[in-house]
Short mmCIF file of C-alpha atoms in Angstrom, two decimals:
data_model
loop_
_atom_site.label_atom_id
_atom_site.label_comp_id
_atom_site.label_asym_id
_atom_site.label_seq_id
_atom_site.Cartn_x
_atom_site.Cartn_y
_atom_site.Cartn_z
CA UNK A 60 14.24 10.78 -15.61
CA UNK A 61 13.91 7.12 -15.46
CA UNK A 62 10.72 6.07 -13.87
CA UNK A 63 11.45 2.27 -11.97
CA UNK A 64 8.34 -0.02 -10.61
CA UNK A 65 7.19 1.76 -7.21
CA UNK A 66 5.72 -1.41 -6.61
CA UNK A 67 9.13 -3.05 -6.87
CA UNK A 68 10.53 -0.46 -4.79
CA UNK A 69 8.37 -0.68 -1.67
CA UNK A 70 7.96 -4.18 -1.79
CA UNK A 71 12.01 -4.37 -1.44
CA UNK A 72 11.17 -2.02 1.45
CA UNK A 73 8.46 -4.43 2.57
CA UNK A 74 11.06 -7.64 3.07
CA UNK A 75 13.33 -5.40 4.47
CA UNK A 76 11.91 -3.82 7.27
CA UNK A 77 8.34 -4.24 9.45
CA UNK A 78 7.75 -1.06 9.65
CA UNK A 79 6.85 -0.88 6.06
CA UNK A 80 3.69 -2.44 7.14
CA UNK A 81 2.83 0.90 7.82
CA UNK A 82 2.97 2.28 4.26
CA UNK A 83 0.07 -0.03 3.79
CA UNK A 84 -2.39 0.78 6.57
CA UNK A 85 -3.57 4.38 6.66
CA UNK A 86 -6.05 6.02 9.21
CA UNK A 87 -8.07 8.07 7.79
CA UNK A 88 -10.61 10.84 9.10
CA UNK A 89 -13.55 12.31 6.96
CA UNK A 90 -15.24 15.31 7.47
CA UNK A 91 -17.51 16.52 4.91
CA UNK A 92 -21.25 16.66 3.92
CA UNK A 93 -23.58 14.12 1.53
CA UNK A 94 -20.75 13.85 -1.44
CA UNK A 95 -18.95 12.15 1.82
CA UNK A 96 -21.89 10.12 3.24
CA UNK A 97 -23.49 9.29 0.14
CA UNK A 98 -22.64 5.50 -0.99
CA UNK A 99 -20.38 5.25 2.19
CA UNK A 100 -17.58 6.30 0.22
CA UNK A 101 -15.17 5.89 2.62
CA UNK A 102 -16.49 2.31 2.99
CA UNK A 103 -15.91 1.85 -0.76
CA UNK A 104 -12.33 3.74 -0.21
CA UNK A 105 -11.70 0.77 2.46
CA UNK A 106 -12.49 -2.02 0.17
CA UNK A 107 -10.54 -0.48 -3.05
CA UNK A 108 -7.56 -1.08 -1.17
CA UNK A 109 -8.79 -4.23 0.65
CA UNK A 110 -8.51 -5.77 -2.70
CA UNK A 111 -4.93 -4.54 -3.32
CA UNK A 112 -3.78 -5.95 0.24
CA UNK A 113 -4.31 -2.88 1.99
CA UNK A 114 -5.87 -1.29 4.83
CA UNK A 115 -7.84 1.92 5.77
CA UNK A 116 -9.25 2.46 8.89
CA UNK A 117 -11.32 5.10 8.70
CA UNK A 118 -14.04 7.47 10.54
CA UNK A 119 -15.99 10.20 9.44
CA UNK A 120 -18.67 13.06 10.33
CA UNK A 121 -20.46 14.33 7.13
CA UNK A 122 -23.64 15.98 7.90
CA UNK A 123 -26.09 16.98 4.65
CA UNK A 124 -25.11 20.42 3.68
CA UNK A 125 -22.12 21.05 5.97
CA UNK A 126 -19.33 23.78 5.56
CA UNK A 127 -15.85 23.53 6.49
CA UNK A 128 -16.16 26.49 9.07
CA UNK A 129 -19.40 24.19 10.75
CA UNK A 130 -17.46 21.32 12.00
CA UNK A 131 -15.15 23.91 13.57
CA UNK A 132 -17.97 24.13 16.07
CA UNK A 133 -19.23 20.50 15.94
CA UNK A 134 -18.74 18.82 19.06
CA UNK A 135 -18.68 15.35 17.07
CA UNK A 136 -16.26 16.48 14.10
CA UNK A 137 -13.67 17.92 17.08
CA UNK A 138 -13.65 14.71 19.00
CA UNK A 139 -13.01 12.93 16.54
CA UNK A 140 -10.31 14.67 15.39
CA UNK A 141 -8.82 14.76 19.02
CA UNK A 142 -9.00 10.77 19.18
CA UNK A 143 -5.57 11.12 17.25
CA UNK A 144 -3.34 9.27 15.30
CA UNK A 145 -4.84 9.97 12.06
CA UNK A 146 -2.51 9.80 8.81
CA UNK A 147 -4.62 11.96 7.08
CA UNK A 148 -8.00 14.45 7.89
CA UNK A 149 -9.72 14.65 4.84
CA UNK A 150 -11.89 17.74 4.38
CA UNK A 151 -14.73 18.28 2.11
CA UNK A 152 -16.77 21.62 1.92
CA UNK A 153 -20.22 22.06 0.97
CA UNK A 154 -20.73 21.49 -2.95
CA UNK A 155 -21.19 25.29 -4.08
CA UNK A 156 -18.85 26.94 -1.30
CA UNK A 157 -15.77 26.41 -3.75
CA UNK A 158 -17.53 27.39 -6.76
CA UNK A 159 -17.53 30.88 -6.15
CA UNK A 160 -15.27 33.29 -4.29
CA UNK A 161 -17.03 34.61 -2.48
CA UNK A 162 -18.27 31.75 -0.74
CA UNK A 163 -14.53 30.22 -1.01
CA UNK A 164 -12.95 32.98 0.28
CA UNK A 165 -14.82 33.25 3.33
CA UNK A 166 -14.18 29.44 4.22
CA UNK A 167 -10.06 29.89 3.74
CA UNK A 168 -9.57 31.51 7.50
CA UNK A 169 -11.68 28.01 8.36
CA UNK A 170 -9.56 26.05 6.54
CA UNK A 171 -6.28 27.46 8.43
CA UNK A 172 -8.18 27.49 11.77
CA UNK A 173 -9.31 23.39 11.36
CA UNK A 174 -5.83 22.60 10.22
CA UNK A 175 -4.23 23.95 13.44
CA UNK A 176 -6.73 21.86 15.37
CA UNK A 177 -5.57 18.78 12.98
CA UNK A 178 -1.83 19.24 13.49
CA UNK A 179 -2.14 20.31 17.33
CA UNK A 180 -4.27 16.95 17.73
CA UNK A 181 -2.08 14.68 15.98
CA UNK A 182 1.44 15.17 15.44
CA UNK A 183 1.49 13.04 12.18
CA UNK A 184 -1.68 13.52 10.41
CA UNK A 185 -1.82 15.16 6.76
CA UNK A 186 -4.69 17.54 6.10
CA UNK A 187 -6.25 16.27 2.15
CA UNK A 188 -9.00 18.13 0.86
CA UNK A 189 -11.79 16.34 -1.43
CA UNK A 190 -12.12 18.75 -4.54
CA UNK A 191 -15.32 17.87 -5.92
CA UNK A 192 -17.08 18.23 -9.13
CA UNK A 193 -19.22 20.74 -10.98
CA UNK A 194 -23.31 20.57 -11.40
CA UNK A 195 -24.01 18.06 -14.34
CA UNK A 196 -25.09 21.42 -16.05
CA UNK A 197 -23.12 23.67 -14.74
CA UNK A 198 -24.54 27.10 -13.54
CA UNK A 199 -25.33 30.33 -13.57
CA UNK A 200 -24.56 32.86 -10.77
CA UNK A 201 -24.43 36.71 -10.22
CA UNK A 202 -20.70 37.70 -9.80
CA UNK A 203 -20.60 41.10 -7.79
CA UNK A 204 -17.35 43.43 -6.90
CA UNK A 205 -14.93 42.84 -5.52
CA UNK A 206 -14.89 39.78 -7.50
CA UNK A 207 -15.63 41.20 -10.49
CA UNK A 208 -15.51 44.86 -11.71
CA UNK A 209 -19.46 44.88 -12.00
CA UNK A 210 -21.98 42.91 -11.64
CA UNK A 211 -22.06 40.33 -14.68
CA UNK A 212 -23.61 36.94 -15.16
CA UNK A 213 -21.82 33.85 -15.08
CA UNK A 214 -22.80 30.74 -17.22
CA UNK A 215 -20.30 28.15 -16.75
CA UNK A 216 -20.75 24.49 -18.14
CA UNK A 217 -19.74 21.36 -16.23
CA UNK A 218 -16.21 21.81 -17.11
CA UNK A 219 -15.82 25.63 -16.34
CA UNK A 220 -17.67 25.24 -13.06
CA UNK A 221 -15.21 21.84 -11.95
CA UNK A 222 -12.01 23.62 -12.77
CA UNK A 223 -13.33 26.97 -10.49
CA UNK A 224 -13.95 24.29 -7.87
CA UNK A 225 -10.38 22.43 -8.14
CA UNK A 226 -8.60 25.70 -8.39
CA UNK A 227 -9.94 27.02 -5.34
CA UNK A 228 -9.32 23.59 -3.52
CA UNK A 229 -5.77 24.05 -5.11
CA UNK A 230 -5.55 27.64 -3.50
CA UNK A 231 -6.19 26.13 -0.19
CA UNK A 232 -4.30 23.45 -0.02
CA UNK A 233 -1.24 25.54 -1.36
CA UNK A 234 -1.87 27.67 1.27
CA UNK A 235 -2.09 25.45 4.38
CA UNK A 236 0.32 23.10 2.76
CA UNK A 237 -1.95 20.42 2.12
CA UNK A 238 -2.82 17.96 -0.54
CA UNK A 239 -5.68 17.13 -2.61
CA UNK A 240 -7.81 14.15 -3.66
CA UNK A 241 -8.87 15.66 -7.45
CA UNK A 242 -12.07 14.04 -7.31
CA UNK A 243 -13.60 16.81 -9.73
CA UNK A 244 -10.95 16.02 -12.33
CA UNK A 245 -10.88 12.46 -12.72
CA UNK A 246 -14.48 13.07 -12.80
CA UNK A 247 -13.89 15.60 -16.28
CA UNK A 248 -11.43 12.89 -17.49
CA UNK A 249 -14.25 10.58 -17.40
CA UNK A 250 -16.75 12.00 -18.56
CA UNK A 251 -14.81 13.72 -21.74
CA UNK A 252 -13.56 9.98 -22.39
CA UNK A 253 -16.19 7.41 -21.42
CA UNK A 254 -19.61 9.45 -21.57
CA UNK A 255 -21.59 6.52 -21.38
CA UNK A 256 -20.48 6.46 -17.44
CA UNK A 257 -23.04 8.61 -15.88
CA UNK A 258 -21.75 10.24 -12.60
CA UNK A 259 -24.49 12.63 -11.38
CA UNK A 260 -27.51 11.29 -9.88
CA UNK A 261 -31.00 12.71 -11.18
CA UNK A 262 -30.18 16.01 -9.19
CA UNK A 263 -27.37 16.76 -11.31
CA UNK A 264 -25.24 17.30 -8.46
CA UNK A 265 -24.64 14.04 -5.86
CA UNK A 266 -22.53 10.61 -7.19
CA UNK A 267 -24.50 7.79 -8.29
CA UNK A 268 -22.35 4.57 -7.56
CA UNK A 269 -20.17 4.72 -10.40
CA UNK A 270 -19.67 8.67 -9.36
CA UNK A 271 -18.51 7.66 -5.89
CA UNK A 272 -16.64 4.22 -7.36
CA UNK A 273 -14.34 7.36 -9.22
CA UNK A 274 -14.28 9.25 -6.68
CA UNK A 275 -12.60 6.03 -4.16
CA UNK A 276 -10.28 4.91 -6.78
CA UNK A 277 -9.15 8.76 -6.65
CA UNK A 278 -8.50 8.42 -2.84
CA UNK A 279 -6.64 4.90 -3.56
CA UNK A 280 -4.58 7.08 -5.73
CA UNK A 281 -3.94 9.54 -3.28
CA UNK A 282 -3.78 8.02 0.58
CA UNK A 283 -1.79 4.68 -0.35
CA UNK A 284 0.41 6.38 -3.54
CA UNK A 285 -0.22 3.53 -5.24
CA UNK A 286 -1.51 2.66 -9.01
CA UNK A 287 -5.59 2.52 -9.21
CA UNK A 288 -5.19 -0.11 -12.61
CA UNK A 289 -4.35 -2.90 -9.87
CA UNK A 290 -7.60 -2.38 -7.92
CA UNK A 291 -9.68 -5.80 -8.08
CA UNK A 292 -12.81 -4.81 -6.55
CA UNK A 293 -15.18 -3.15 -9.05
CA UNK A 294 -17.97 -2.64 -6.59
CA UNK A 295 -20.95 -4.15 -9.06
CA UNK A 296 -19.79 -2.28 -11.55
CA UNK A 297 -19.40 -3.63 -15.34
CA UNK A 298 -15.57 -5.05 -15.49
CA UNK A 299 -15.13 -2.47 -18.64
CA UNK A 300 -16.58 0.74 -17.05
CA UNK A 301 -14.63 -0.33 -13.78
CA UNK A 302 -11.48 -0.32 -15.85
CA UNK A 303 -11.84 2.95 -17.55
CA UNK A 304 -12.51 4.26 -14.10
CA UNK A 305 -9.61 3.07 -12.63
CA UNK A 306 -7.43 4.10 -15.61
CA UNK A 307 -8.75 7.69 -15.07
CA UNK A 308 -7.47 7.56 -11.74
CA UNK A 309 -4.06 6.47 -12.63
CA UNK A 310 -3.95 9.32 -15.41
CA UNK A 311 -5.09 12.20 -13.34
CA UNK A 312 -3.94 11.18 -9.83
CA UNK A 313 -1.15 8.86 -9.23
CA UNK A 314 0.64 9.80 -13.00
CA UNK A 315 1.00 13.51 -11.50
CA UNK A 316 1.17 13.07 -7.60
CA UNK A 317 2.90 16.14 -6.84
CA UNK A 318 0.36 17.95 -9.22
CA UNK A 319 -2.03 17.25 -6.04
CA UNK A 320 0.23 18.39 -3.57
CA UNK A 321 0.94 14.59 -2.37
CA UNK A 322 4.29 13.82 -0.69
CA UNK A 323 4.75 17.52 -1.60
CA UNK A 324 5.06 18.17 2.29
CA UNK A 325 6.54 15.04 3.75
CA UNK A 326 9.41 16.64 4.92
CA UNK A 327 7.15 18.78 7.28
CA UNK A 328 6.68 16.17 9.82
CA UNK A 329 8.59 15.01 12.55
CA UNK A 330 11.01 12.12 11.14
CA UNK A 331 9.37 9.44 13.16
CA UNK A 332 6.07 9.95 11.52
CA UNK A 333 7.42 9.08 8.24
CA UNK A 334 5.80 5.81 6.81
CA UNK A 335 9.07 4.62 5.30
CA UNK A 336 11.02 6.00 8.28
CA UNK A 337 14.58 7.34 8.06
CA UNK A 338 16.48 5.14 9.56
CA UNK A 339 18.88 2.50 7.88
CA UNK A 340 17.62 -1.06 7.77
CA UNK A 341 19.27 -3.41 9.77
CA UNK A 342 20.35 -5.11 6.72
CA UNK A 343 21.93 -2.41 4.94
CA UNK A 344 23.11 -0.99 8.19
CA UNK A 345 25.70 -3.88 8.02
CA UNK A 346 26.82 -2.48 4.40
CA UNK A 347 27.18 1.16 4.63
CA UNK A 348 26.85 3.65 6.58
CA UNK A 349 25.18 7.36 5.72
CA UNK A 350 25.20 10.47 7.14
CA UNK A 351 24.06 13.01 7.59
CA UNK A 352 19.96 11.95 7.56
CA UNK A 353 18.56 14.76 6.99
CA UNK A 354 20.23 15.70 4.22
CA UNK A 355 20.87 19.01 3.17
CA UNK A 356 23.35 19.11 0.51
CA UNK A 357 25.94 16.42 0.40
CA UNK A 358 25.46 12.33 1.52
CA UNK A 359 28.26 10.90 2.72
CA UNK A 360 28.11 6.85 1.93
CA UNK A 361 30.69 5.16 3.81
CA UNK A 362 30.85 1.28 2.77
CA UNK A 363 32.08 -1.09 5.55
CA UNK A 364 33.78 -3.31 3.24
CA UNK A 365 36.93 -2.52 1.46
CA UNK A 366 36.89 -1.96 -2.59
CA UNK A 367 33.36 -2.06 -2.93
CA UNK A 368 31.98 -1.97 -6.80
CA UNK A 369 28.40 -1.03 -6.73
CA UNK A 370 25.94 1.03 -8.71
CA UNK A 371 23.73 2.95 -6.18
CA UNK A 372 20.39 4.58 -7.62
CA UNK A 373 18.38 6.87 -5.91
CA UNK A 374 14.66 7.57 -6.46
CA UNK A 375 12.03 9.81 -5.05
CA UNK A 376 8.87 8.70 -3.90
CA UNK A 377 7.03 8.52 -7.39
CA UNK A 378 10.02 6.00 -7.91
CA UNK A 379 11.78 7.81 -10.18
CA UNK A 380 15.86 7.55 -10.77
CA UNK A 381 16.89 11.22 -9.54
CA UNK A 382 20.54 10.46 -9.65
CA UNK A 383 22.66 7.06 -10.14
CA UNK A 384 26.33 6.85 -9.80
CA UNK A 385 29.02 3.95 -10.06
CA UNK A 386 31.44 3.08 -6.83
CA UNK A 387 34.80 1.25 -6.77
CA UNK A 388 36.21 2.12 -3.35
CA UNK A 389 35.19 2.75 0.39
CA UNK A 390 32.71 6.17 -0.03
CA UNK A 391 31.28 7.79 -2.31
CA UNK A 392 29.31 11.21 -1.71
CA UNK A 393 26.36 11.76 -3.40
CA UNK A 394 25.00 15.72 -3.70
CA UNK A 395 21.32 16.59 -2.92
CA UNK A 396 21.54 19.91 -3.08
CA UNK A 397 19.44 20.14 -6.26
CA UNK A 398 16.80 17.46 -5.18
CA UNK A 399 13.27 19.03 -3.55
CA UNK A 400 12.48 18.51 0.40
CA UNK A 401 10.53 15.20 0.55
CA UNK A 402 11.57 11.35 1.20
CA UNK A 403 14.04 9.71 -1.13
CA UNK A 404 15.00 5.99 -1.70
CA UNK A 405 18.82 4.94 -1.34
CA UNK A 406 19.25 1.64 -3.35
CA UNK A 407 22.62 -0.54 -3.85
CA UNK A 408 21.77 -2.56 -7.11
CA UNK A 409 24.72 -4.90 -6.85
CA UNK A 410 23.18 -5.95 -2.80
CA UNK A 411 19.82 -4.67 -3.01
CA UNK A 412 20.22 -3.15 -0.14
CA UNK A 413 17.82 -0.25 0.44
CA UNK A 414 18.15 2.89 3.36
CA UNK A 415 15.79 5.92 3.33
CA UNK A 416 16.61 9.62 3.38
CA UNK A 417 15.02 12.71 3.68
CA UNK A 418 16.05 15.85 2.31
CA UNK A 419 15.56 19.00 3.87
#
């Protein structure tokens, strides 16, 4: 498929409609432990995308050492949640509870329990989980039936240890239909790559600044869908480590969105939470008309002119060409029956006129 300038693409959207302003704002809730607190990384998240133009407003509640299933029962973590209106809840669970399954397995009924509290709290908030990293060393652990068939040592290096950690954020998120910030792999990417960028402090287990630097351009990535290589703010960082940060992030997280889950579920929420909306702009409303939005198989595209010749495009929200077609003539119908549930982009290239759909 061709792959067009997202940038391009939403900035179109941008001049076309206010409520685009949207797309670049996001509230954002933390709740995690010290890999959340430490370096104020949602601080550092806020001025990433302060120096691409955007905004996060953001809270957060990370007590040292905390579990998901503990801010369950944490007056502050539930009120905060209840203020509503978050975009996205972001949850992060204490550093060795996905490492083993045991311990991750335990926290999944958590997991689903804090998620209905999300949704039933705010109708258009996302639930994200922050997969984290591995030990600098890795570990050793004791794995016991039922998880294994006997009781065997584990030694697992950095690498083993952060892909037990992702996959088990992976299994939860698939399972509560949520997405993921990979913090733990752009953290592998970087250190297989760039070694001389040291990520673990002298504990071998929380970020030093450069850990949590990777860690924000990884949420860039993943909030505001939007390429980590334009971020201007290097936070003190040297301009060359800063860049082969950043181009981890791109690599790992916005180069493979739906890897992550991200957009994945769009189509879950209510049409009026939608950043982009659904609705025809005003300016395009005056060229065509199209119906039915939702979509579940065929788009009708009624043009209010007579004899239009157009080529219409249509991406999907990685702004990629999913299907492009030529008109001469009044309507054309366009079939979506192929296309996965999410948010697509309807462009005219002769007008550049632009209307949003979503596909059920």
């Amino acid at each position: 498929m061709k792959k067009l300038n997202l940038g391009l693409i939403f900035g179109l959207l941008v001049l076309f409609s206010g409520k685009i302003v949207a797309q670049n704002t996001k509230r954002v809730l933390f709740l995690g432990n010290s890999y959340t607190h430490g370096n104020n990384l949602p601080e550092m998240i806020s001025n990433v995308a302060a120096s691409t133009g955007k905004t996060l407003i953001f809270d957060m509640n990370a007590p040292g050492g905390y579990y998901i299933n503990q801010h369950l029962t944490n007056p502050v973590s539930l009120s905060k949640i209840q203020v509503g209106d978050w975009d996205n809840i972001v949850l992060q669970d204490q550093s060795l509870a996905m490492a083993y399954p045991g311990y991750s397995m335990v926290q999944l009924p958590s997991s689903i329990e804090i998620d209905g509290i999300i949704k039933a709290n705010n109708t258009c908030a996302q639930t994200m989980f922050f997969s984290t990293w591995g030990r600098k060393y890795g570990d050793t652990y004791l794995c016991a039936p039922p998880y294994c068939s006997e009781d065997i040592w584990i030694n697992r290096d950095f690498y083993q240890m952060n892909t037990d950690i992702q996959t088990n954020y992976k299994l939860f998120a698939d399972t509560i239909r949520a997405s993921m910030s990979p913090v733990g792999a752009v953290w592998a990417n970087i250190k297989q790559n760039y070694p001389n960028i040291e990520l673990h402090e002298t504990d071998d287990s929380h970020p030093t600044w450069a850990g949590s630097y990777a860690a924000a351009c990884c949420f860039y990535a993943a909030i505001f869908r939007s390429d980590p290589t334009q971020i201007t703010f290097n936070a003190g960082l040297s301009e060359i480590d800063a860049n082969h940060i950043k181009l981890a992030a791109k690599q790992i997280v916005y180069n493979n969105l739906t890897n992550w889950n991200i957009g994945s579920y769009d189509h879950l929420l209510d049409s009026n939470c939608l950043t982009l909306g659904i609705d025809d702009l005003n300016s395009s409303a005056a060229y065509w008309k199209i119906n039915p939005n939702p979509v579940t198989d065929l788009l009708s595209i009624a043009f209010t002119g007579s004899n239009v010749t157009d080529r219409i495009i249509v991406c999907n929200v990685l702004g990629e060409v999913v299907l492009e077609t030529e008109i001469s003539g009044t309507e054309v119908v366009l079939d979506f029956s192929q296309f996965s549930s999410g948010l697509y982009v309807v462009k005219s290239t002769t007008t550049s006129r632009i209307s949003k759909v979503i596909k059920k």
